[in-house]
Coordinates of C-alpha atoms and ligand atoms in Angstrom, one line a residue:
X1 CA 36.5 8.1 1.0
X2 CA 37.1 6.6 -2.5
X3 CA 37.8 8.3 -6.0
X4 CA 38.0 7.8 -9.4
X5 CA 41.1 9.0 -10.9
X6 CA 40.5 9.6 -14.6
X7 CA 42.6 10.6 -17.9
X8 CA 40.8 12.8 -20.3
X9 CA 41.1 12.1 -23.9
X10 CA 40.2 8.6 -24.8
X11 CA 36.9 8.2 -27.2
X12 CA 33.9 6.0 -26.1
X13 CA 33.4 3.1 -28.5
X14 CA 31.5 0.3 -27.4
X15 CA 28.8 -1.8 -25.9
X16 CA 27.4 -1.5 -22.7
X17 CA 24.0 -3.3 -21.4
X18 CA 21.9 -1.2 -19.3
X19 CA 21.3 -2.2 -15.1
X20 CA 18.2 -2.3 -13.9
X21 CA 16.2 1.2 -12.6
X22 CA 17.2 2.2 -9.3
X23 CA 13.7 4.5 -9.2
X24 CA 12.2 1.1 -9.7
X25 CA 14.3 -1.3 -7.6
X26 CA 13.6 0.6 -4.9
X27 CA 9.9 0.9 -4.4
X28 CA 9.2 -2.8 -5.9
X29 CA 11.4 -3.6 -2.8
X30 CA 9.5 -1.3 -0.4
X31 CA 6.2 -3.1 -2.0
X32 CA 7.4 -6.3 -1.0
X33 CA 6.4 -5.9 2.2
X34 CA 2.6 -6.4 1.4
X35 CA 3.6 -10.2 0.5
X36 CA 3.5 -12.3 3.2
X37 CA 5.8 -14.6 0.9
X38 CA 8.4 -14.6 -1.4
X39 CA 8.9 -12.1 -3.9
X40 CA 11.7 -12.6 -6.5
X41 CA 13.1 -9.6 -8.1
X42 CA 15.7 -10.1 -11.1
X43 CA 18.0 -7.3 -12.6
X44 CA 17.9 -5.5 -9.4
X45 CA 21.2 -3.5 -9.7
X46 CA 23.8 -3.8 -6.6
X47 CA 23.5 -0.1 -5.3
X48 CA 24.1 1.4 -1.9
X49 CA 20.7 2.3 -2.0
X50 CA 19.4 -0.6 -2.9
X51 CA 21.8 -2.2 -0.3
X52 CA 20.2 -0.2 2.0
X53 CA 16.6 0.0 1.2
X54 CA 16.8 -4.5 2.0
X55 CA 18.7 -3.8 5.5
X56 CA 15.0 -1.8 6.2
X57 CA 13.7 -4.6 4.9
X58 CA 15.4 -7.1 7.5
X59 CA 15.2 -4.5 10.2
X60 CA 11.1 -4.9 9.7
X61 CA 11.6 -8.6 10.1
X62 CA 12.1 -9.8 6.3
X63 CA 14.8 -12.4 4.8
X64 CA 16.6 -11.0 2.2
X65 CA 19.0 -12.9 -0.2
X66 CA 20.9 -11.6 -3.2
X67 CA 22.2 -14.0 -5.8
X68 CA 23.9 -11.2 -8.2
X69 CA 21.1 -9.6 -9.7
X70 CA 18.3 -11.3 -8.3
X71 CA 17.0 -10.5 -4.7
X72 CA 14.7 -13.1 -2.9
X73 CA 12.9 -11.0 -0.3
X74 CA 11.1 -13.2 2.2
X75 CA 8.0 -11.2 4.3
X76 CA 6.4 -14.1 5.8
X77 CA 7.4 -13.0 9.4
X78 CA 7.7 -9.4 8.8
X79 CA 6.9 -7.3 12.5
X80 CA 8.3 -4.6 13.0
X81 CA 7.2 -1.0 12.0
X82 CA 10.0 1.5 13.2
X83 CA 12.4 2.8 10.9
X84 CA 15.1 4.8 12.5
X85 CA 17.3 7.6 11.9
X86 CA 20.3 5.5 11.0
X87 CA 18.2 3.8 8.4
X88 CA 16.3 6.5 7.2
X89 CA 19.8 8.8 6.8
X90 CA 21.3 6.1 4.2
X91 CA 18.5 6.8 1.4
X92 CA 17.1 9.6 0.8
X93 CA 14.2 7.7 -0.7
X94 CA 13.6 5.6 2.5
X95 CA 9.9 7.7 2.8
X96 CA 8.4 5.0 -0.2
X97 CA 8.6 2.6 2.7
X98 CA 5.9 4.8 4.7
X99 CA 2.7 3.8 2.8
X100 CA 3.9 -0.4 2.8
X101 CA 5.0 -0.5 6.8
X102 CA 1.1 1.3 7.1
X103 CA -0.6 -1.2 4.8
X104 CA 1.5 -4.1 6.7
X105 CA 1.3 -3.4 10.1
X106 CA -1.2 -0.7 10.2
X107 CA 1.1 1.3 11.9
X108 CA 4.1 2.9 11.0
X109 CA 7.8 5.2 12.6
X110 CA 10.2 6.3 10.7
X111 CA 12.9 9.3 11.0
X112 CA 13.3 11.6 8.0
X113 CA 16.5 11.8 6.2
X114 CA 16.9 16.0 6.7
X115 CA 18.2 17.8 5.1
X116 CA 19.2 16.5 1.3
X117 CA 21.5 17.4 -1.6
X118 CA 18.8 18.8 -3.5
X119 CA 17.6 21.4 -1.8
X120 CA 14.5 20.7 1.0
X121 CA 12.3 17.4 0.0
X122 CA 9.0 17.8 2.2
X123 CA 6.5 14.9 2.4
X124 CA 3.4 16.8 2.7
X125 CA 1.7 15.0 0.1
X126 CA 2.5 11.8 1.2
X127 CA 1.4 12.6 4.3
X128 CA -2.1 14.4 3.5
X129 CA -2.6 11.4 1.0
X130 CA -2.5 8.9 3.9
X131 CA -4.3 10.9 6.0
X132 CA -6.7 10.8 3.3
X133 CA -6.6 7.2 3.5
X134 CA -7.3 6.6 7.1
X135 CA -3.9 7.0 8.6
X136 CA -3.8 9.4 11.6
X137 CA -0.4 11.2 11.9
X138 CA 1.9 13.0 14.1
X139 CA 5.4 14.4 13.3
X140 CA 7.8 15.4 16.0
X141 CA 11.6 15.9 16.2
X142 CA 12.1 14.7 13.0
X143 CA 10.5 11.6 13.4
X144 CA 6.5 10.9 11.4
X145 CA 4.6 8.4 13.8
X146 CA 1.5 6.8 11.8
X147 CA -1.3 5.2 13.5
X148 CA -4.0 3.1 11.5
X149 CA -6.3 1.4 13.8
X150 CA -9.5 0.8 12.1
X151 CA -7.3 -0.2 8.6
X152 CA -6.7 1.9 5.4
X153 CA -9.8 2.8 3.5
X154 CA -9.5 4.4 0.0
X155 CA -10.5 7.5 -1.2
X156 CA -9.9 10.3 -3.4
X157 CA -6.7 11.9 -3.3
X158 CA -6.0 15.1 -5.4
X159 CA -2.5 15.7 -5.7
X160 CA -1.3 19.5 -6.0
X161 CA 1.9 18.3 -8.3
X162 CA 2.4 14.7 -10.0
X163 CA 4.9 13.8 -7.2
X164 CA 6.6 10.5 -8.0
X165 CA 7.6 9.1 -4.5
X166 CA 4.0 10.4 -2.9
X167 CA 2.0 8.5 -6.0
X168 CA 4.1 4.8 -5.2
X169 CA 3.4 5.7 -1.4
X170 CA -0.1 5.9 -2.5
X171 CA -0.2 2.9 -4.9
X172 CA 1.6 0.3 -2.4
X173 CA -1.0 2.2 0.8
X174 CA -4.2 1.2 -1.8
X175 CA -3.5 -2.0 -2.5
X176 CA -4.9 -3.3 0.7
X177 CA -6.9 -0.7 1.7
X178 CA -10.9 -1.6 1.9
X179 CA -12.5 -0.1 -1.4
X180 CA -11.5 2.0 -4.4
X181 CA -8.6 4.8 -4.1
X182 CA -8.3 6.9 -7.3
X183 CA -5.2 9.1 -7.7
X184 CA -6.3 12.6 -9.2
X185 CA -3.1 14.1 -10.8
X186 CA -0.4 11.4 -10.2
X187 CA 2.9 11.2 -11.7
X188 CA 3.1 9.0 -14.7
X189 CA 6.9 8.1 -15.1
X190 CA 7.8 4.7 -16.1
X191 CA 8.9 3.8 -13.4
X192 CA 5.1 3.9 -11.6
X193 CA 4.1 1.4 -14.3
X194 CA 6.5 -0.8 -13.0
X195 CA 6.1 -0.5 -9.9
X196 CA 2.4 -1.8 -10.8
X197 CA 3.5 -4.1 -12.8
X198 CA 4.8 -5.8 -9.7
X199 CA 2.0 -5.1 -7.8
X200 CA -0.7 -6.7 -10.5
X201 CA 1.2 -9.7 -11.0
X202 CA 1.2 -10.2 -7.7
X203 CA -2.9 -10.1 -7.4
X204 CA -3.3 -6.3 -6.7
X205 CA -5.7 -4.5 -8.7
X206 CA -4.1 -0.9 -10.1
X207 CA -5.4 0.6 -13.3
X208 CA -4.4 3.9 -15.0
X209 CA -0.5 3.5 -13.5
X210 CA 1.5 5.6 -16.5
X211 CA -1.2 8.3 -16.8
X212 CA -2.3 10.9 -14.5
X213 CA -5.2 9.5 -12.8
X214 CA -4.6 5.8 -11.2
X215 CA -6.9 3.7 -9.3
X216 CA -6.8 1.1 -7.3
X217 CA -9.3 -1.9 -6.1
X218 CA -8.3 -2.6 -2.7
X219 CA -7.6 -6.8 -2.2
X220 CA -7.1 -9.1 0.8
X221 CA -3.8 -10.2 0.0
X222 CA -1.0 -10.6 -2.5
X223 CA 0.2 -13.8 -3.2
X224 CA 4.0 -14.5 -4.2
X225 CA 5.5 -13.0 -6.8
X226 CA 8.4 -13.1 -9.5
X227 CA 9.0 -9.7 -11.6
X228 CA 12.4 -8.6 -13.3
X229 CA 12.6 -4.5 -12.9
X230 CA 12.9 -2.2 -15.8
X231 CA 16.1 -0.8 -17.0
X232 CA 17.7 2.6 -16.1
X233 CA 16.8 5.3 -18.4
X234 CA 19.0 7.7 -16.3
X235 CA 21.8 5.1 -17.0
X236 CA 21.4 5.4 -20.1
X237 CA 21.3 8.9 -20.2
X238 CA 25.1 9.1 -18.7
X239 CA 26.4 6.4 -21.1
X240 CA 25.1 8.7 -24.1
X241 CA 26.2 12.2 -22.4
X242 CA 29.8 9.9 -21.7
X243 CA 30.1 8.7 -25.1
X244 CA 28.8 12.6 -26.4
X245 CA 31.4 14.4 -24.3
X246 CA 34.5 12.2 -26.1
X247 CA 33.0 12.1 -29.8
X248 CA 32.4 8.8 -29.6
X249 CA 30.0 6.5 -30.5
X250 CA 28.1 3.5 -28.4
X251 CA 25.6 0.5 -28.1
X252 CA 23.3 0.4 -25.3
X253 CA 21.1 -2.9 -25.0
X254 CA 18.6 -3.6 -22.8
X255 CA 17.4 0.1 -23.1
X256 CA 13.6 1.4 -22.5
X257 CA 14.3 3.6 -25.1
X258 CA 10.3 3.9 -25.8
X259 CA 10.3 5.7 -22.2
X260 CA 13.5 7.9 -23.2
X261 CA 12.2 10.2 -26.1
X262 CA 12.8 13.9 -24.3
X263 CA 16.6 12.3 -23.7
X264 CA 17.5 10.9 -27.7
X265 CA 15.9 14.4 -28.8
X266 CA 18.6 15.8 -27.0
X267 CA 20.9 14.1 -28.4
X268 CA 19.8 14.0 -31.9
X269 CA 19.8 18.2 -31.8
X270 CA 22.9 18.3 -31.3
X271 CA 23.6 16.4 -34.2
X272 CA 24.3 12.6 -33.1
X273 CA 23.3 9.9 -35.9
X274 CA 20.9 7.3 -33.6
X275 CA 19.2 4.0 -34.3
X276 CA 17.1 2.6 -32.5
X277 CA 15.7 -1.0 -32.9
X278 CA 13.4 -2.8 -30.3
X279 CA 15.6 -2.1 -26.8
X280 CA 18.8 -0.8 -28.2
X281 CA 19.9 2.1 -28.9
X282 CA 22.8 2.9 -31.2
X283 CA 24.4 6.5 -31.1
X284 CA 27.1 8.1 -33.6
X285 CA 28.8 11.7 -32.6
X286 CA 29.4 14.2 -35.6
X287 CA 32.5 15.7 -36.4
X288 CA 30.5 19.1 -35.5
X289 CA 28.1 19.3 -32.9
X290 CA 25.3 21.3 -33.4
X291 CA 24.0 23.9 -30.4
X292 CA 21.4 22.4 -27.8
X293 CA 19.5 25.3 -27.3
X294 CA 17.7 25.4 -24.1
X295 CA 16.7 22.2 -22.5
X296 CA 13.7 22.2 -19.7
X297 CA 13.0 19.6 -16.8
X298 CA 9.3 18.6 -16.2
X299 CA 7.8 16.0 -15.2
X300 CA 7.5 12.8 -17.7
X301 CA 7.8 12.7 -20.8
X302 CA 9.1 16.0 -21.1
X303 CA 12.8 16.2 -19.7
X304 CA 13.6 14.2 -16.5
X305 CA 15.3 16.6 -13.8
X306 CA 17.3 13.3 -13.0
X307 CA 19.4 13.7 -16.5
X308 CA 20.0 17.5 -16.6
X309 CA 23.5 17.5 -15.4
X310 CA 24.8 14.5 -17.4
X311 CA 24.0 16.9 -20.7
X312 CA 24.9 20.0 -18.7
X313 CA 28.2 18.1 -19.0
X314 CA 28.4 17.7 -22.3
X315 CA 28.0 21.9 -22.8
X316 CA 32.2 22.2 -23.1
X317 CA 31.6 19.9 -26.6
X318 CA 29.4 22.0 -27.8
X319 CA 29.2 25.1 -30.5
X320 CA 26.9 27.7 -29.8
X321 CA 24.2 28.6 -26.6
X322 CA 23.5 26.2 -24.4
X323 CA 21.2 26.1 -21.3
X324 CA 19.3 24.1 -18.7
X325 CA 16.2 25.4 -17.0
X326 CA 15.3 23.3 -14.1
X327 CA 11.8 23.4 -13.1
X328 CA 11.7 20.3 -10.3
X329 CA 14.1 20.8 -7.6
X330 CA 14.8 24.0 -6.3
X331 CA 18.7 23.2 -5.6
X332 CA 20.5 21.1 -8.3
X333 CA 23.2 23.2 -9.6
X334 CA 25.7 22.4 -6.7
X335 CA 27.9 20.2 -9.0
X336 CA 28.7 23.3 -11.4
X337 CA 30.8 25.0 -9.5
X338 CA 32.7 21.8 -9.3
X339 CA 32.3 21.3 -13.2
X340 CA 33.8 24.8 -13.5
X341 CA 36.7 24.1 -11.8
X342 CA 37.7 21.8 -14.9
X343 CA 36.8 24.7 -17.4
X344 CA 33.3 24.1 -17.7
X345 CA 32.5 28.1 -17.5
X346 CA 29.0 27.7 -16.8
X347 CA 26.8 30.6 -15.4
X348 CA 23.8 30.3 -13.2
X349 CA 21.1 32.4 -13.5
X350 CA 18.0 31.6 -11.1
X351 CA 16.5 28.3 -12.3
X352 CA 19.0 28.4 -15.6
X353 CA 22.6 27.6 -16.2
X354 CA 24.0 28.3 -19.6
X355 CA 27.4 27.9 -21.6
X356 CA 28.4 29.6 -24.0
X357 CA 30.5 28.1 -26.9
X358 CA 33.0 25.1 -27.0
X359 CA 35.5 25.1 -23.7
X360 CA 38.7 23.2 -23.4
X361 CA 39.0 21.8 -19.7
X362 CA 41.8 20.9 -17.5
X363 CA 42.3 17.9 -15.4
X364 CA 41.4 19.2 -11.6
X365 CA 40.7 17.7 -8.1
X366 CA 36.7 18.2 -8.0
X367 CA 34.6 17.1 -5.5
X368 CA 30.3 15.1 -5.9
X369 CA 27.8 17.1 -4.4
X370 CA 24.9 14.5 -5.3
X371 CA 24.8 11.7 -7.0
X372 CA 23.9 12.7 -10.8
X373 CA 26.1 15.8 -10.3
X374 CA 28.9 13.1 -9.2
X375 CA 28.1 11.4 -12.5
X376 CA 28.1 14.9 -14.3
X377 CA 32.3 15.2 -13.0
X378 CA 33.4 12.3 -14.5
X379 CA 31.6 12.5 -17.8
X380 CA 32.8 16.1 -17.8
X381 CA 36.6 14.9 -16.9
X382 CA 36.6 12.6 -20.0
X383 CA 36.9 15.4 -21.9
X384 CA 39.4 17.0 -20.0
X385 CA 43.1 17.5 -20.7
X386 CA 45.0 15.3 -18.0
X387 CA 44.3 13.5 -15.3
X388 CA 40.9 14.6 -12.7
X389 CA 40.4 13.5 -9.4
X390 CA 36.6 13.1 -8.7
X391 CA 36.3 12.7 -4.5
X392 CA 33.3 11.6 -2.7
X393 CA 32.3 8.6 -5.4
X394 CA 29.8 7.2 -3.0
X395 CA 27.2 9.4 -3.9
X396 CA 27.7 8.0 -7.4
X397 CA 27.4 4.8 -6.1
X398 CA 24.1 5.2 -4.9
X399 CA 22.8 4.3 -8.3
X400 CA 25.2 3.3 -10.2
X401 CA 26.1 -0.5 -10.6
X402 CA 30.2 -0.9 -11.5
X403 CA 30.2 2.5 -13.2
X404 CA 34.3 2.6 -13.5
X405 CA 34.5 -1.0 -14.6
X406 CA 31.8 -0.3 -17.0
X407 CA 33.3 2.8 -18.7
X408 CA 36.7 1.5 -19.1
X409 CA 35.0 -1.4 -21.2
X410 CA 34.0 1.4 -23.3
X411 CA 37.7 2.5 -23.6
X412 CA 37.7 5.4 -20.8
X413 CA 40.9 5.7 -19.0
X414 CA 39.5 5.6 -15.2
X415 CA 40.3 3.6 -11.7
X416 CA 39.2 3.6 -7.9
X417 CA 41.5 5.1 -6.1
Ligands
UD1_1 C1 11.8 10.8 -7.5 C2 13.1 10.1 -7.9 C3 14.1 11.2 -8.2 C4 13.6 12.1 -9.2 C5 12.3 12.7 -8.8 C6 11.6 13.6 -9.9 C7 13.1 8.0 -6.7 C8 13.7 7.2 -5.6 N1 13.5 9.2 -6.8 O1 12.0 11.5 -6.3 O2 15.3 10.5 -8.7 O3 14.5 13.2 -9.3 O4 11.3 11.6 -8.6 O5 11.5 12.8 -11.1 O6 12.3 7.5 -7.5 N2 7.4 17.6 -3.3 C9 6.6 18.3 -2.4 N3 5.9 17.6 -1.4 C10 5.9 16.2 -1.4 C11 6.7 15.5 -2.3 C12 7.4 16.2 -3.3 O7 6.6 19.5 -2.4 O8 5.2 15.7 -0.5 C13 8.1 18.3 -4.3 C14 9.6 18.1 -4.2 O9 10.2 19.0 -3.3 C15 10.1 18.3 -5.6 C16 8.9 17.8 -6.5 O10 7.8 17.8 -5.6 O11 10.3 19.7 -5.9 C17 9.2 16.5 -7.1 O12 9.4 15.5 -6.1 P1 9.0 14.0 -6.3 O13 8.4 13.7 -7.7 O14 8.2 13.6 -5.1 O15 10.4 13.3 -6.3 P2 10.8 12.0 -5.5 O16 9.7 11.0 -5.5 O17 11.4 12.5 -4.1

């Protein structure tokens, strides 16, 4: 298993443009599988889970091709519709392929991933949602067997919580379906929009995607398409936390900063100068940090659960109280105790974890849990005193695309071990 070795000290100064969204990337690939063509997807970042999500893709039958960041996925002779546990087990996020294999092949197998690093992930509302649309389901041994034999028809589906990966399932499932699907409480983070972005350009008829109630005109077929995915405002949110952490300052380009307003609040409370023209963001640290105060996750726009440890990282910088509530997942503090054994003195209590007041750390041999908790380690290490070993880096390199290479561009002392 791989490391990153890294050597506290050094301030982030620099320019950095942003990769493309993994949370995109990965159900425009899924989606690609309604094509029977060519889609071509630019700024796809090289991730393991993007690596993986395209070897489901040429398991179902699809050619896939990747000239740096542009991936060619061919669906012309897709056939198959199993999905096994191998597969399944190498992204967490391989369910988003449910609702395209259905609308594909009108029928569908795949093996869930488990267990996962953030607490229990149940697909009930993926699953009634489909059922909703015509699909007849049965789940045994870990493995969800969908049948469709008269073909999807749309409907009305009420979700009980704006779930991200259940409204994409949705969205891709409606596309083809026969009539009119409307989405009754959907999740509205940008990535959605993208996702039917993709999906219009390439003749499918979505409306509403970025709000909470979507719907969808059912068509034939989707023609081929070409579509470059958004960039990664969770990326960015680790540059920023990075660049926070060491009192430096940075350039990001390429950055959706218009979908990333909960994440510069943050870091203008605690006192960073920003800028922000068109997509780039520009971002000063004081000499004196101001307290954060408490931060929540919730659904977009408000906080995105995704960024909470990269600023939970930042806490040893700064002055004062400072907490995280997380209202999403039910188990995403596993990377403090980790955190902690740099310094970090963090406390959790329930759904909160708090520091209190500035804390020197100390170069230690600390382990990812997950991959933004992974992230979370090494931002925290750059403000460490020494050298920190952070183990496991495959998690981080789940979704992110040369991260090492990246920071030491920005100056940070780090290498692969
Ligand atoms: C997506 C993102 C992930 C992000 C999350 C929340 C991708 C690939 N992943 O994950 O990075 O952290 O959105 O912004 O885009 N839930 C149920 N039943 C369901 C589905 C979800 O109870 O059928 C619960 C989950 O346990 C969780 C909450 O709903 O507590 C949010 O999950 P969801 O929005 O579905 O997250 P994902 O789509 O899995």
């Amino acid at each position: 298993m791989n490391s990153f070795k890294v050597t506290g000290g050094n301030r982030i100064d620099g320019s950095i443009k942003l990769q493309g969204a993994k949370n995109s990337a990965l159900p425009i690939l899924a989606a690609t599988l309604l094509i029977k063509n060519k889609s071509v997807i630019h700024n796809c970042p090289d991730l393991s889970d993007v690596d993986a999500a395209l070897k489901i893709l040429v398991k179902l039958g699809c050619v896939c091709v990747r000239d740096e960041n542009t991936v060619i996925v061919d669906s012309t002779d897709a056939f198959n519709y199993e999905v096994g546990k191998e597969l399944a087990g190498e992204m967490r996020s391989s369910i988003v392929f449910l609702g395209a294999i259905i609308a594909r092949m009108g029928k569908a197998v795949i093996s869930s991933p488990g267990g996962c690093e953030l607490g229990p992930r149940p697909i009930d509302m993926h699953l009634s949602a489909l059922k909703q649309l015509g699909v007849i389901i049965k789940e045994e041994d870990g493995v969800t067997s969908c049948n469709c034999p008269n073909g999807l028809v749309g409907g009305e589906i009420y979700l009980r919580f704006p779930s991200v990966g259940a409204t994409e399932n949705i969205i891709i499932a409606a596309c083809l379906a026969r009539g009119k699907t409307v989405i009754h409480g959907a999740a509205s983070e940008p990535e959605i929009s993208d996702l039917a972005d993709f999906l219009n350009r390439a003749g499918a008829r979505i409306k509403g995607a970025g709000s909470n109630t979507v719907i969808i005109e059912g068509v034939p077929c989707l023609k081929s398409v070409e579509h470059t995915v958004m960039s990664d405002r969770i990326v960015a949110a680790t540059f920023l936390s990075a660049a926070a952490v060491t009192g430096g300052s940075i350039e990001i380009t390429d950055c959706p900063a218009y979908n990333m307003q909960s994440i510069l609040d943050f870091f203008e409370k605690i006192g960073c100068y920003m800028k922000i023209k068109n997509n780039r963001v520009y971002m000063k640290c004081p000499s004196e940090f101001k307290a954060s105060g408490v931060t929540v996750t919730d659904v977009y726009p408000a906080f995105p659960t995704d960024a909470g440890p990269l600023i939970v990282a930042t806490f040893s910088r700064l002055p004062g109280e400072n907490s995280l509530l997380e209202t999403i997942f039910e188990n995403r503090f596993r990377y403090v105790p980790e955190l902690n054994k740099l310094g970090a003195d963090i406390c959790q209590n329930g759904k909160t974890v708090t520091s209190k007041g500035k804390k020197k750390l100390f170069g230690a041999d600390v382990n990812c849990t997950d991959l933004r908790g992974g992230a979370a380690l090494v931002i925290a290490a750059l403000n460490a005193e020494g050298e920190s070993v952070v183990n496991d880096i495959y998690h981080i390199e789940r979704g992110y695309q040369s991260f090492a290479l990246n920071l030491k561009k920005l100056g940070v002392d780090i290498e692969e071990l």
